Coordinates of N, CA and C in Angstrom, one line a residue:
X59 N 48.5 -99.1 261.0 CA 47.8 -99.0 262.3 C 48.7 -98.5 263.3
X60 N 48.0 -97.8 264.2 CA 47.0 -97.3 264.5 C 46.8 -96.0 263.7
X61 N 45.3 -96.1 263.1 CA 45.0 -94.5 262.1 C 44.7 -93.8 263.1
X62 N 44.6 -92.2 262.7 CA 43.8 -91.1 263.5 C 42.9 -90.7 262.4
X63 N 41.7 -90.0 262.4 CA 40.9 -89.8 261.4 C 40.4 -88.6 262.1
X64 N 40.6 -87.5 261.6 CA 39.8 -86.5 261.9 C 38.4 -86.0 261.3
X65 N 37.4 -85.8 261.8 CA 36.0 -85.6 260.7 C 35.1 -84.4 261.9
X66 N 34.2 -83.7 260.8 CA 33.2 -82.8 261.0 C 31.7 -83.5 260.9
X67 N 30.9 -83.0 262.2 CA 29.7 -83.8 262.2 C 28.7 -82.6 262.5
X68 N 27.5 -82.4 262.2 CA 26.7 -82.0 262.9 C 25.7 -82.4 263.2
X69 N 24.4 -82.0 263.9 CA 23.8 -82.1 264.7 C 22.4 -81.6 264.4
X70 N 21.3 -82.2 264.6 CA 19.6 -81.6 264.1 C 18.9 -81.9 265.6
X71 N 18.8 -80.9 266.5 CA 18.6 -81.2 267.9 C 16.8 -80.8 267.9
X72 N 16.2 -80.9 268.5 CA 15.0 -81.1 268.8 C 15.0 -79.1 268.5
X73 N 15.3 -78.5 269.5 CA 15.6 -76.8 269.4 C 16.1 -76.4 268.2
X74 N 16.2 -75.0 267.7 CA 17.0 -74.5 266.9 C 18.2 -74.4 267.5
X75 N 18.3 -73.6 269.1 CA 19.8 -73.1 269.9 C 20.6 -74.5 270.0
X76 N 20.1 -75.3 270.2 CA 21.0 -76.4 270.9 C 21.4 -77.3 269.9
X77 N 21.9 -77.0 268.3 CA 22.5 -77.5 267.6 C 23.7 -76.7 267.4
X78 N 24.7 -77.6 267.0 CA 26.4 -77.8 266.9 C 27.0 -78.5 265.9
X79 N 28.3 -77.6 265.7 CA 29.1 -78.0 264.9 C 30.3 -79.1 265.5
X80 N 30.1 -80.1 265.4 CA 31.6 -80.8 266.5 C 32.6 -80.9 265.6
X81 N 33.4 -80.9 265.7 CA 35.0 -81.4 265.0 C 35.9 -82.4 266.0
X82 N 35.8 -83.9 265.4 CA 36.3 -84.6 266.5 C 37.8 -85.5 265.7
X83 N 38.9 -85.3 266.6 CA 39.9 -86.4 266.5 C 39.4 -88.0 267.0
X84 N 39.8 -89.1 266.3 CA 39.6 -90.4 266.8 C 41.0 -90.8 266.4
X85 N 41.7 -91.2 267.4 CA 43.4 -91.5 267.3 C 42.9 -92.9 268.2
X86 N 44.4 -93.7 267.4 CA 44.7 -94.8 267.8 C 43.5 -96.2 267.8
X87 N 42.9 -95.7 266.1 CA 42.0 -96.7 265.7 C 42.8 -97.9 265.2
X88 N 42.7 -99.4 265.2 CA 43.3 -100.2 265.2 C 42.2 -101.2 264.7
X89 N 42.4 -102.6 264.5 CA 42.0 -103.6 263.8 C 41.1 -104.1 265.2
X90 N 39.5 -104.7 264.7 CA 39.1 -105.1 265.8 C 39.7 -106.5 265.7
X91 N 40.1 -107.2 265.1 CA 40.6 -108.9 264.7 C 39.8 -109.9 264.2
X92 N 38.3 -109.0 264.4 CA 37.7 -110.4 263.1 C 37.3 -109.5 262.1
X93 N 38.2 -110.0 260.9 CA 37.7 -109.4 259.7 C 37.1 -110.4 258.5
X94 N 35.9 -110.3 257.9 CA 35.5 -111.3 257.1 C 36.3 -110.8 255.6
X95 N 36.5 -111.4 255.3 CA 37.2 -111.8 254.0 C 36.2 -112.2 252.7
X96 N 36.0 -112.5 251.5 CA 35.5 -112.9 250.4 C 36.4 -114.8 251.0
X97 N 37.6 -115.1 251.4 CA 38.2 -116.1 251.3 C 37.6 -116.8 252.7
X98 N 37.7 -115.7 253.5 CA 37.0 -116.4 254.7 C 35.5 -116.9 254.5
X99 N 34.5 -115.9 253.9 CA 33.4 -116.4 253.4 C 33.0 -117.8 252.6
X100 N 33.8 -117.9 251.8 CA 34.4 -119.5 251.1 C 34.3 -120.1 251.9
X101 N 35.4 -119.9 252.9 CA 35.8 -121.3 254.2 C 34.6 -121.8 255.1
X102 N 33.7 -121.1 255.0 CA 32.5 -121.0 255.8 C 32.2 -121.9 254.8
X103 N 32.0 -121.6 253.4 CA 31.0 -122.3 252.9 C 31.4 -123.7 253.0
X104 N 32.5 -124.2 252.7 CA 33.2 -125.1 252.5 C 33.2 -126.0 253.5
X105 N 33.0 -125.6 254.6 CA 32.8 -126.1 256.0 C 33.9 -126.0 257.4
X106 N 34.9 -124.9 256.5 CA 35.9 -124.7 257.5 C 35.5 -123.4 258.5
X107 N 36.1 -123.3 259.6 CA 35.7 -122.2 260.3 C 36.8 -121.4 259.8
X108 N 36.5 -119.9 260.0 CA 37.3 -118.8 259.7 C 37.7 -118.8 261.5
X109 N 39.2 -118.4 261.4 CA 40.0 -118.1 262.7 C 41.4 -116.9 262.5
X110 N 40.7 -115.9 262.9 CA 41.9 -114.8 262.9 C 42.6 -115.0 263.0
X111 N 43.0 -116.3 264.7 CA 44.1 -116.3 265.2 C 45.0 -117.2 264.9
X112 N 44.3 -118.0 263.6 CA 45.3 -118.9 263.2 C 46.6 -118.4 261.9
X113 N 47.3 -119.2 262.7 CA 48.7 -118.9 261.6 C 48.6 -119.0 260.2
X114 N 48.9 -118.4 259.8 CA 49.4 -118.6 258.4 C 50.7 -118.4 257.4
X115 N 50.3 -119.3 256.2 CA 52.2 -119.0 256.2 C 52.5 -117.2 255.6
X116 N 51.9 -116.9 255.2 CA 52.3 -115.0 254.5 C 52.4 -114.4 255.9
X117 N 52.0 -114.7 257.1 CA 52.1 -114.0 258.1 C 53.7 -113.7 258.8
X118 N 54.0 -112.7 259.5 CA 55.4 -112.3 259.8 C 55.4 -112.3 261.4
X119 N 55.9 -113.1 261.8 CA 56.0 -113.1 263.1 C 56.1 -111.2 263.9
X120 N 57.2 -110.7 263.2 CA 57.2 -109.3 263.8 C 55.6 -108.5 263.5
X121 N 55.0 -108.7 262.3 CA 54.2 -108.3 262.6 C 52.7 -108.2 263.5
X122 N 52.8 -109.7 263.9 CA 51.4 -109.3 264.7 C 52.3 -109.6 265.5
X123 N 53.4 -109.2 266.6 CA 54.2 -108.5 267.8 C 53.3 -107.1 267.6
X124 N 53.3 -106.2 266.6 CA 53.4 -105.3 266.3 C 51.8 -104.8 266.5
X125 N 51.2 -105.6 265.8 CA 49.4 -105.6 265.4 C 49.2 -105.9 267.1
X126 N 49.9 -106.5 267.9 CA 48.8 -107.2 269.3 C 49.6 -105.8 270.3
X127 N 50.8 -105.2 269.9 CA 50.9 -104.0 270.4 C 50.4 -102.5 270.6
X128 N 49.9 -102.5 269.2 CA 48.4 -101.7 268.8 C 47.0 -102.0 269.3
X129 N 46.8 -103.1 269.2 CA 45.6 -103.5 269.8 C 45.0 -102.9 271.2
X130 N 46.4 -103.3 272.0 CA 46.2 -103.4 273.5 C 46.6 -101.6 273.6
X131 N 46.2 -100.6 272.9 CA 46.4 -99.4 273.0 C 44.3 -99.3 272.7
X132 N 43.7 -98.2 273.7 CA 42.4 -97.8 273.5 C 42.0 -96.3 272.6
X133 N 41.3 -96.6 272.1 CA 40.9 -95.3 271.1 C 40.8 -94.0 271.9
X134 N 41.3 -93.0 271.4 CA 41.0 -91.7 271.9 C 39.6 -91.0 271.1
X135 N 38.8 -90.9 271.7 CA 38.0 -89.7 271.1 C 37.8 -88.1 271.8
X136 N 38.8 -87.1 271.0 CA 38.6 -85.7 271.5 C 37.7 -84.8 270.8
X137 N 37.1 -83.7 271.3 CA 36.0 -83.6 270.3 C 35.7 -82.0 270.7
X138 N 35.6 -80.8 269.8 CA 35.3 -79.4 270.0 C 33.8 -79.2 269.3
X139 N 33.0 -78.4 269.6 CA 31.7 -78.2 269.8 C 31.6 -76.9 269.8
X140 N 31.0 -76.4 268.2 CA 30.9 -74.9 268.1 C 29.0 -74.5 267.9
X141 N 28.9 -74.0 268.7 CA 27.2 -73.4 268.4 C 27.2 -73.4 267.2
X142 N 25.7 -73.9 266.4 CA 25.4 -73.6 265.5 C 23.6 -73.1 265.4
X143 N 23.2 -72.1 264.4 CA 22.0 -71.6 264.5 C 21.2 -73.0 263.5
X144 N 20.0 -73.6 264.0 CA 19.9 -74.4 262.4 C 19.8 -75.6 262.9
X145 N 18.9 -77.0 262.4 CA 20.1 -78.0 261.8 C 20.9 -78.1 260.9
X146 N 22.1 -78.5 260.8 CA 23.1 -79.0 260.1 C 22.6 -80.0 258.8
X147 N 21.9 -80.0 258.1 CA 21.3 -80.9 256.9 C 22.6 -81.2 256.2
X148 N 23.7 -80.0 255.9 CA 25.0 -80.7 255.0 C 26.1 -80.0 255.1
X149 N 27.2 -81.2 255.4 CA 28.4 -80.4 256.0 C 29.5 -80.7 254.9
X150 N 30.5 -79.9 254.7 CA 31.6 -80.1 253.8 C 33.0 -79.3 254.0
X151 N 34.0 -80.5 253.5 CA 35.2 -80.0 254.3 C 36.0 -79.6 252.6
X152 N 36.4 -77.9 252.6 CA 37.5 -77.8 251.5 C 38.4 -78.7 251.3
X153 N 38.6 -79.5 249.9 CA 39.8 -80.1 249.7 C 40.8 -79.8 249.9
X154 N 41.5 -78.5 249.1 CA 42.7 -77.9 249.2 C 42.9 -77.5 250.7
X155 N 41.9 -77.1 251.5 CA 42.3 -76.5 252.8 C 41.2 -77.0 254.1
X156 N 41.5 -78.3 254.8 CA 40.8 -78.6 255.3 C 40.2 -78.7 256.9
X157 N 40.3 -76.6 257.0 CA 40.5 -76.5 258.1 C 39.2 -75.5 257.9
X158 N 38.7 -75.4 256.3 CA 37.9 -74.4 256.4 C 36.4 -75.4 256.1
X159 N 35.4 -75.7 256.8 CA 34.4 -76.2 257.0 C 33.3 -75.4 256.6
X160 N 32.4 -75.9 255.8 CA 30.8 -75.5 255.4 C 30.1 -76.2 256.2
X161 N 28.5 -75.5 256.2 CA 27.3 -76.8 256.6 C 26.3 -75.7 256.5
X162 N 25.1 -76.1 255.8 CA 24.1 -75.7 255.0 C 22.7 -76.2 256.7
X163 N 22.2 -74.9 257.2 CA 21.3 -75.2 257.5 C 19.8 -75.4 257.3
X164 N 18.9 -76.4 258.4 CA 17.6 -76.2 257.6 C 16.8 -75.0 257.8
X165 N 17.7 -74.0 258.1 CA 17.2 -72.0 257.8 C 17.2 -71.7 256.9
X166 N 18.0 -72.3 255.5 CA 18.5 -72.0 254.4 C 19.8 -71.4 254.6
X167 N 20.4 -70.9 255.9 CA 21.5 -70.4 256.3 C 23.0 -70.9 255.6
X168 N 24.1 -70.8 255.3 CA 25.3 -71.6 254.5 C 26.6 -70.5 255.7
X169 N 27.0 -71.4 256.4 CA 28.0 -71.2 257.5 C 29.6 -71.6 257.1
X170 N 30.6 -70.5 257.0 CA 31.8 -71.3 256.8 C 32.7 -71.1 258.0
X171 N 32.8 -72.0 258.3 CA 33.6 -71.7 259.5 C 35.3 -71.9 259.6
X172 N 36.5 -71.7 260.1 CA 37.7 -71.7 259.8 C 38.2 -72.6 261.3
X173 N 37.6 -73.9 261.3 CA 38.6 -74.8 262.4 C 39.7 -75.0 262.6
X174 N 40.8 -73.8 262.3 CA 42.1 -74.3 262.3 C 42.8 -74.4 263.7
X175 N 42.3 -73.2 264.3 CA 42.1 -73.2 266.2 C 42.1 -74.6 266.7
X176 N 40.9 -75.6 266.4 CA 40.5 -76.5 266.6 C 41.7 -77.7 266.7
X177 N 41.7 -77.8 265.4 CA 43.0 -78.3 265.1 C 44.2 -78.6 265.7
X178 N 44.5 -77.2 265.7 CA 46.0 -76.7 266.6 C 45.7 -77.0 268.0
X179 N 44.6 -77.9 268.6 CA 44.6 -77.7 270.1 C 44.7 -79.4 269.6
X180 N 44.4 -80.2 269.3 CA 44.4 -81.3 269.0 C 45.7 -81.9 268.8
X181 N 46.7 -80.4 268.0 CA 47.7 -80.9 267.9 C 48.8 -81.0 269.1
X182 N 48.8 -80.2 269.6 CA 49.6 -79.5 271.0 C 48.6 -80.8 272.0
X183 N 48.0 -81.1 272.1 CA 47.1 -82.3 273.4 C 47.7 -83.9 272.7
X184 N 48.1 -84.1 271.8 CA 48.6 -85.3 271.4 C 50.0 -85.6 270.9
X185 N 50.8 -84.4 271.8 CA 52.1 -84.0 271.4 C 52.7 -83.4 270.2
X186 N 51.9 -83.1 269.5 CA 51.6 -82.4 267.9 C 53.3 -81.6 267.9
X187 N 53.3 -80.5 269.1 CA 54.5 -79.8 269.1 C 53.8 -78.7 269.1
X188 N 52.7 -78.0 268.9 CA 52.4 -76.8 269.1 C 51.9 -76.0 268.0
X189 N 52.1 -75.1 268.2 CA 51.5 -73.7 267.2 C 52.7 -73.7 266.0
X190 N 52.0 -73.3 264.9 CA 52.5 -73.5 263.7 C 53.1 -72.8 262.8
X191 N 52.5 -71.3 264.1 CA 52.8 -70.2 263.6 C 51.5 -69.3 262.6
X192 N 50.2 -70.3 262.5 CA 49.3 -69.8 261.9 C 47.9 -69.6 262.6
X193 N 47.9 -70.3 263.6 CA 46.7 -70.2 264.6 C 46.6 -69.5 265.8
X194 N 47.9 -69.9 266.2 CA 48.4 -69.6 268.0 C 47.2 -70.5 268.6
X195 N 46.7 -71.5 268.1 CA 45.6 -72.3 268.9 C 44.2 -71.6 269.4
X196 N 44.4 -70.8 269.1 CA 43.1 -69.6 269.3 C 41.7 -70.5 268.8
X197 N 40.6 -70.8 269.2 CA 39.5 -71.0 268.7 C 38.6 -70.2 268.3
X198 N 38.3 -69.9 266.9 CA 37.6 -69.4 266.4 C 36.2 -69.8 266.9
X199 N 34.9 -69.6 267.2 CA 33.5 -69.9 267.4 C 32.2 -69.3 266.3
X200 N 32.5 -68.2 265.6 CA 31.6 -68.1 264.9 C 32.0 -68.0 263.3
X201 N 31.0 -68.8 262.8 CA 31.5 -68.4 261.3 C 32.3 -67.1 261.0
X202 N 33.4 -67.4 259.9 CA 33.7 -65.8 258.9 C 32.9 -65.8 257.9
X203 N 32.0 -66.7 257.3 CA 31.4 -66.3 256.3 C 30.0 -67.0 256.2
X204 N 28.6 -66.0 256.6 CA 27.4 -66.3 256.6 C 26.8 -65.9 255.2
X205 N 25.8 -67.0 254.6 CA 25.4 -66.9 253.3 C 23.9 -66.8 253.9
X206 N 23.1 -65.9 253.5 CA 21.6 -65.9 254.4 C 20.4 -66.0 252.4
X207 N 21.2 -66.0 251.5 CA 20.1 -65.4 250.2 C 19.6 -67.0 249.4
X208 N 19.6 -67.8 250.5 CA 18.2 -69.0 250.4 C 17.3 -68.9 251.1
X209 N 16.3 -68.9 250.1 CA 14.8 -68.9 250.9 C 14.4 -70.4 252.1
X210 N 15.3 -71.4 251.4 CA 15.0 -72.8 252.4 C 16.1 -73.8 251.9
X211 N 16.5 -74.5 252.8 CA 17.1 -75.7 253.2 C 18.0 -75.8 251.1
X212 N 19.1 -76.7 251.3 CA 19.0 -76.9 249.6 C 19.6 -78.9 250.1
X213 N 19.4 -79.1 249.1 CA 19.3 -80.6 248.7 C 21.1 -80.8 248.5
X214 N 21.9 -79.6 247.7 CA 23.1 -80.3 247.3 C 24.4 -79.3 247.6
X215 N 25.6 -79.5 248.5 CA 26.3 -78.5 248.0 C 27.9 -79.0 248.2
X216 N 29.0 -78.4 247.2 CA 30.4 -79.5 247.4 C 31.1 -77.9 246.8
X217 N 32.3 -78.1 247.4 CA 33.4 -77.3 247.4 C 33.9 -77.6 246.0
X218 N 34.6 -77.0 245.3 CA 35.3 -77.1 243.9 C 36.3 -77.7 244.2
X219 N 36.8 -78.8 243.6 CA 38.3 -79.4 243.3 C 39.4 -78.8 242.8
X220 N 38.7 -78.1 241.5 CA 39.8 -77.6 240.7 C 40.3 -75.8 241.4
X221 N 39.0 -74.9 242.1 CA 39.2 -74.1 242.4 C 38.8 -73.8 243.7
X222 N 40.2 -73.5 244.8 CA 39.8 -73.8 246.2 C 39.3 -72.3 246.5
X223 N 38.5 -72.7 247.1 CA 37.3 -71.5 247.7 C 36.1 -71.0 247.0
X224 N 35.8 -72.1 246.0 CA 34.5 -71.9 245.4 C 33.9 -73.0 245.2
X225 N 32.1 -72.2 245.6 CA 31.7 -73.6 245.9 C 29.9 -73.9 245.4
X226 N 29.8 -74.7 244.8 CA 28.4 -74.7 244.3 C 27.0 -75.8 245.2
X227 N 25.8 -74.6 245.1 CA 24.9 -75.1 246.3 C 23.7 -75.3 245.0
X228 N 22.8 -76.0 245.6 CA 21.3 -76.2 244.8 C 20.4 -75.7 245.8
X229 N 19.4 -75.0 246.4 CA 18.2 -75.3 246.8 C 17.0 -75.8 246.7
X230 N 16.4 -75.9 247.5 CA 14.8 -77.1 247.4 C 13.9 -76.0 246.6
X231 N 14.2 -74.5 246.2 CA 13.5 -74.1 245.4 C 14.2 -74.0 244.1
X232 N 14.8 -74.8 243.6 CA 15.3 -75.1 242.0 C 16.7 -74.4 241.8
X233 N 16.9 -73.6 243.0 CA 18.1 -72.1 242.3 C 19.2 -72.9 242.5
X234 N 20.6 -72.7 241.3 CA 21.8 -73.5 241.6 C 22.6 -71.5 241.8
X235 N 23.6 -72.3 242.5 CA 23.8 -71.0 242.9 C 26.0 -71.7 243.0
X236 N 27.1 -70.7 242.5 CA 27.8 -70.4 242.7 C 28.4 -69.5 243.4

C-alpha cells in the first residue's frame, strides 16, 4: 500500500454521440481498516467482536506507523475521455502491450485505440519523469484501427496471450471471427 490501478471503462449513454472511452488512474488506494476475515467471522460467531484496532501479537509496530501513514493520504482519481461512436458493450486491454485498448460497439463497430498518450500524461502529472521517448505525451483521440464487417453487436471478444496483436471476436449472428 498504497496501490495505483490503472483501468479502461466505457460508457452506454442514452445518445449514440455522447458515449466515451475513459482511461482512468486511481493512485494512492490504501486499506479502508475493517476487513472481515474467515477468522474474524468465527469471532463473531463465538461471541467475540472483531476489532481492527486491536493489537495483536504478529503485528509490527513499524508497520501500522506505516499503514496509519498511508491512510491519512486521499485517493487520486485522474481520468481522460475519448469520444466514442456506439455503446461500449466490450472493452479489452492487450496483455503484451497495455497501452493498446479494444471495445466492441453495440454498431457492431470493433475500435482499437493506442492510449499511450494517455498514459504518458498520467505519468509526467504524478511525477512519472516524463516522455519516454515513445509518445512525447501527445494524445491520440481516434482509433488506428476500425473493424466495421459485423452486422451487430457480438457477445465475446479477448486478445491472444500467446500472440500479441491478434484477437478473436464472436458475433450475435453465430460468425467467430479472427
Amino acid at each position: 500500500f498504497p496501490h495505483t490501478s490503472i483501468v479502461a471503462v466505457g460508457s452506454q449513454a442514452d445518445r449514440s454521440d455522447k458515449n466515451k472511452l475513459t482511461i482512468m488512474k486511481l493512485s494512492y488506494l490504501a486499506r479502508t481498516g475493517v476487513v472481515k476475515t474467515k477468522a474474524a467471522e468465527e469471532d463473531e460467531i463465538l461471541g467475540e467482536e472483531f476489532n481492527p484496532d486491536e493489537d495483536s501479537d504478529d503485528s509490527d509496530d513499524e508497520d501500522e506507523e506505516e499503514d496509519e501513514e498511508i491512510a491519512d493520504l486521499d485517493p487520486v482519481v485522474e481520468h481522460f475521455s475519448l469520444r466514442h461512436e456506439g455503446g461500449i458493450n466490450r472493452i479489452r486491454v492487450m496483455p503484451q502491450h497495455s497501452e493498446i485498448v479494444a471495445t466492441w460497439s453495440d454498431t457492431g463497430t470493433v475500435n482499437v485505440y493506442d492510449v499511450r498518450g494517455i498514459l504518458d500524461t498520467f505519468n509526467r502529472s504524478a511525477g512519472g519523469g516524463g516522455d519516454d521517448g515513445r509518445g512525447g505525451g501527445q494524445v491520440r483521440r481516434d482509433p488506428f484501427f476500425v473493424y466495421q464487417g459485423h452486422s451487430t453487436a457480438g457477445y465475446v471478444m479477448d486478445w491472444s496471450r500467446v500472440k500479441a496483436g491478434q484477437m478473436g471476436k464472436g458475433d450475435c449472428d453465430g460468425n467467430i471471427l479472427l
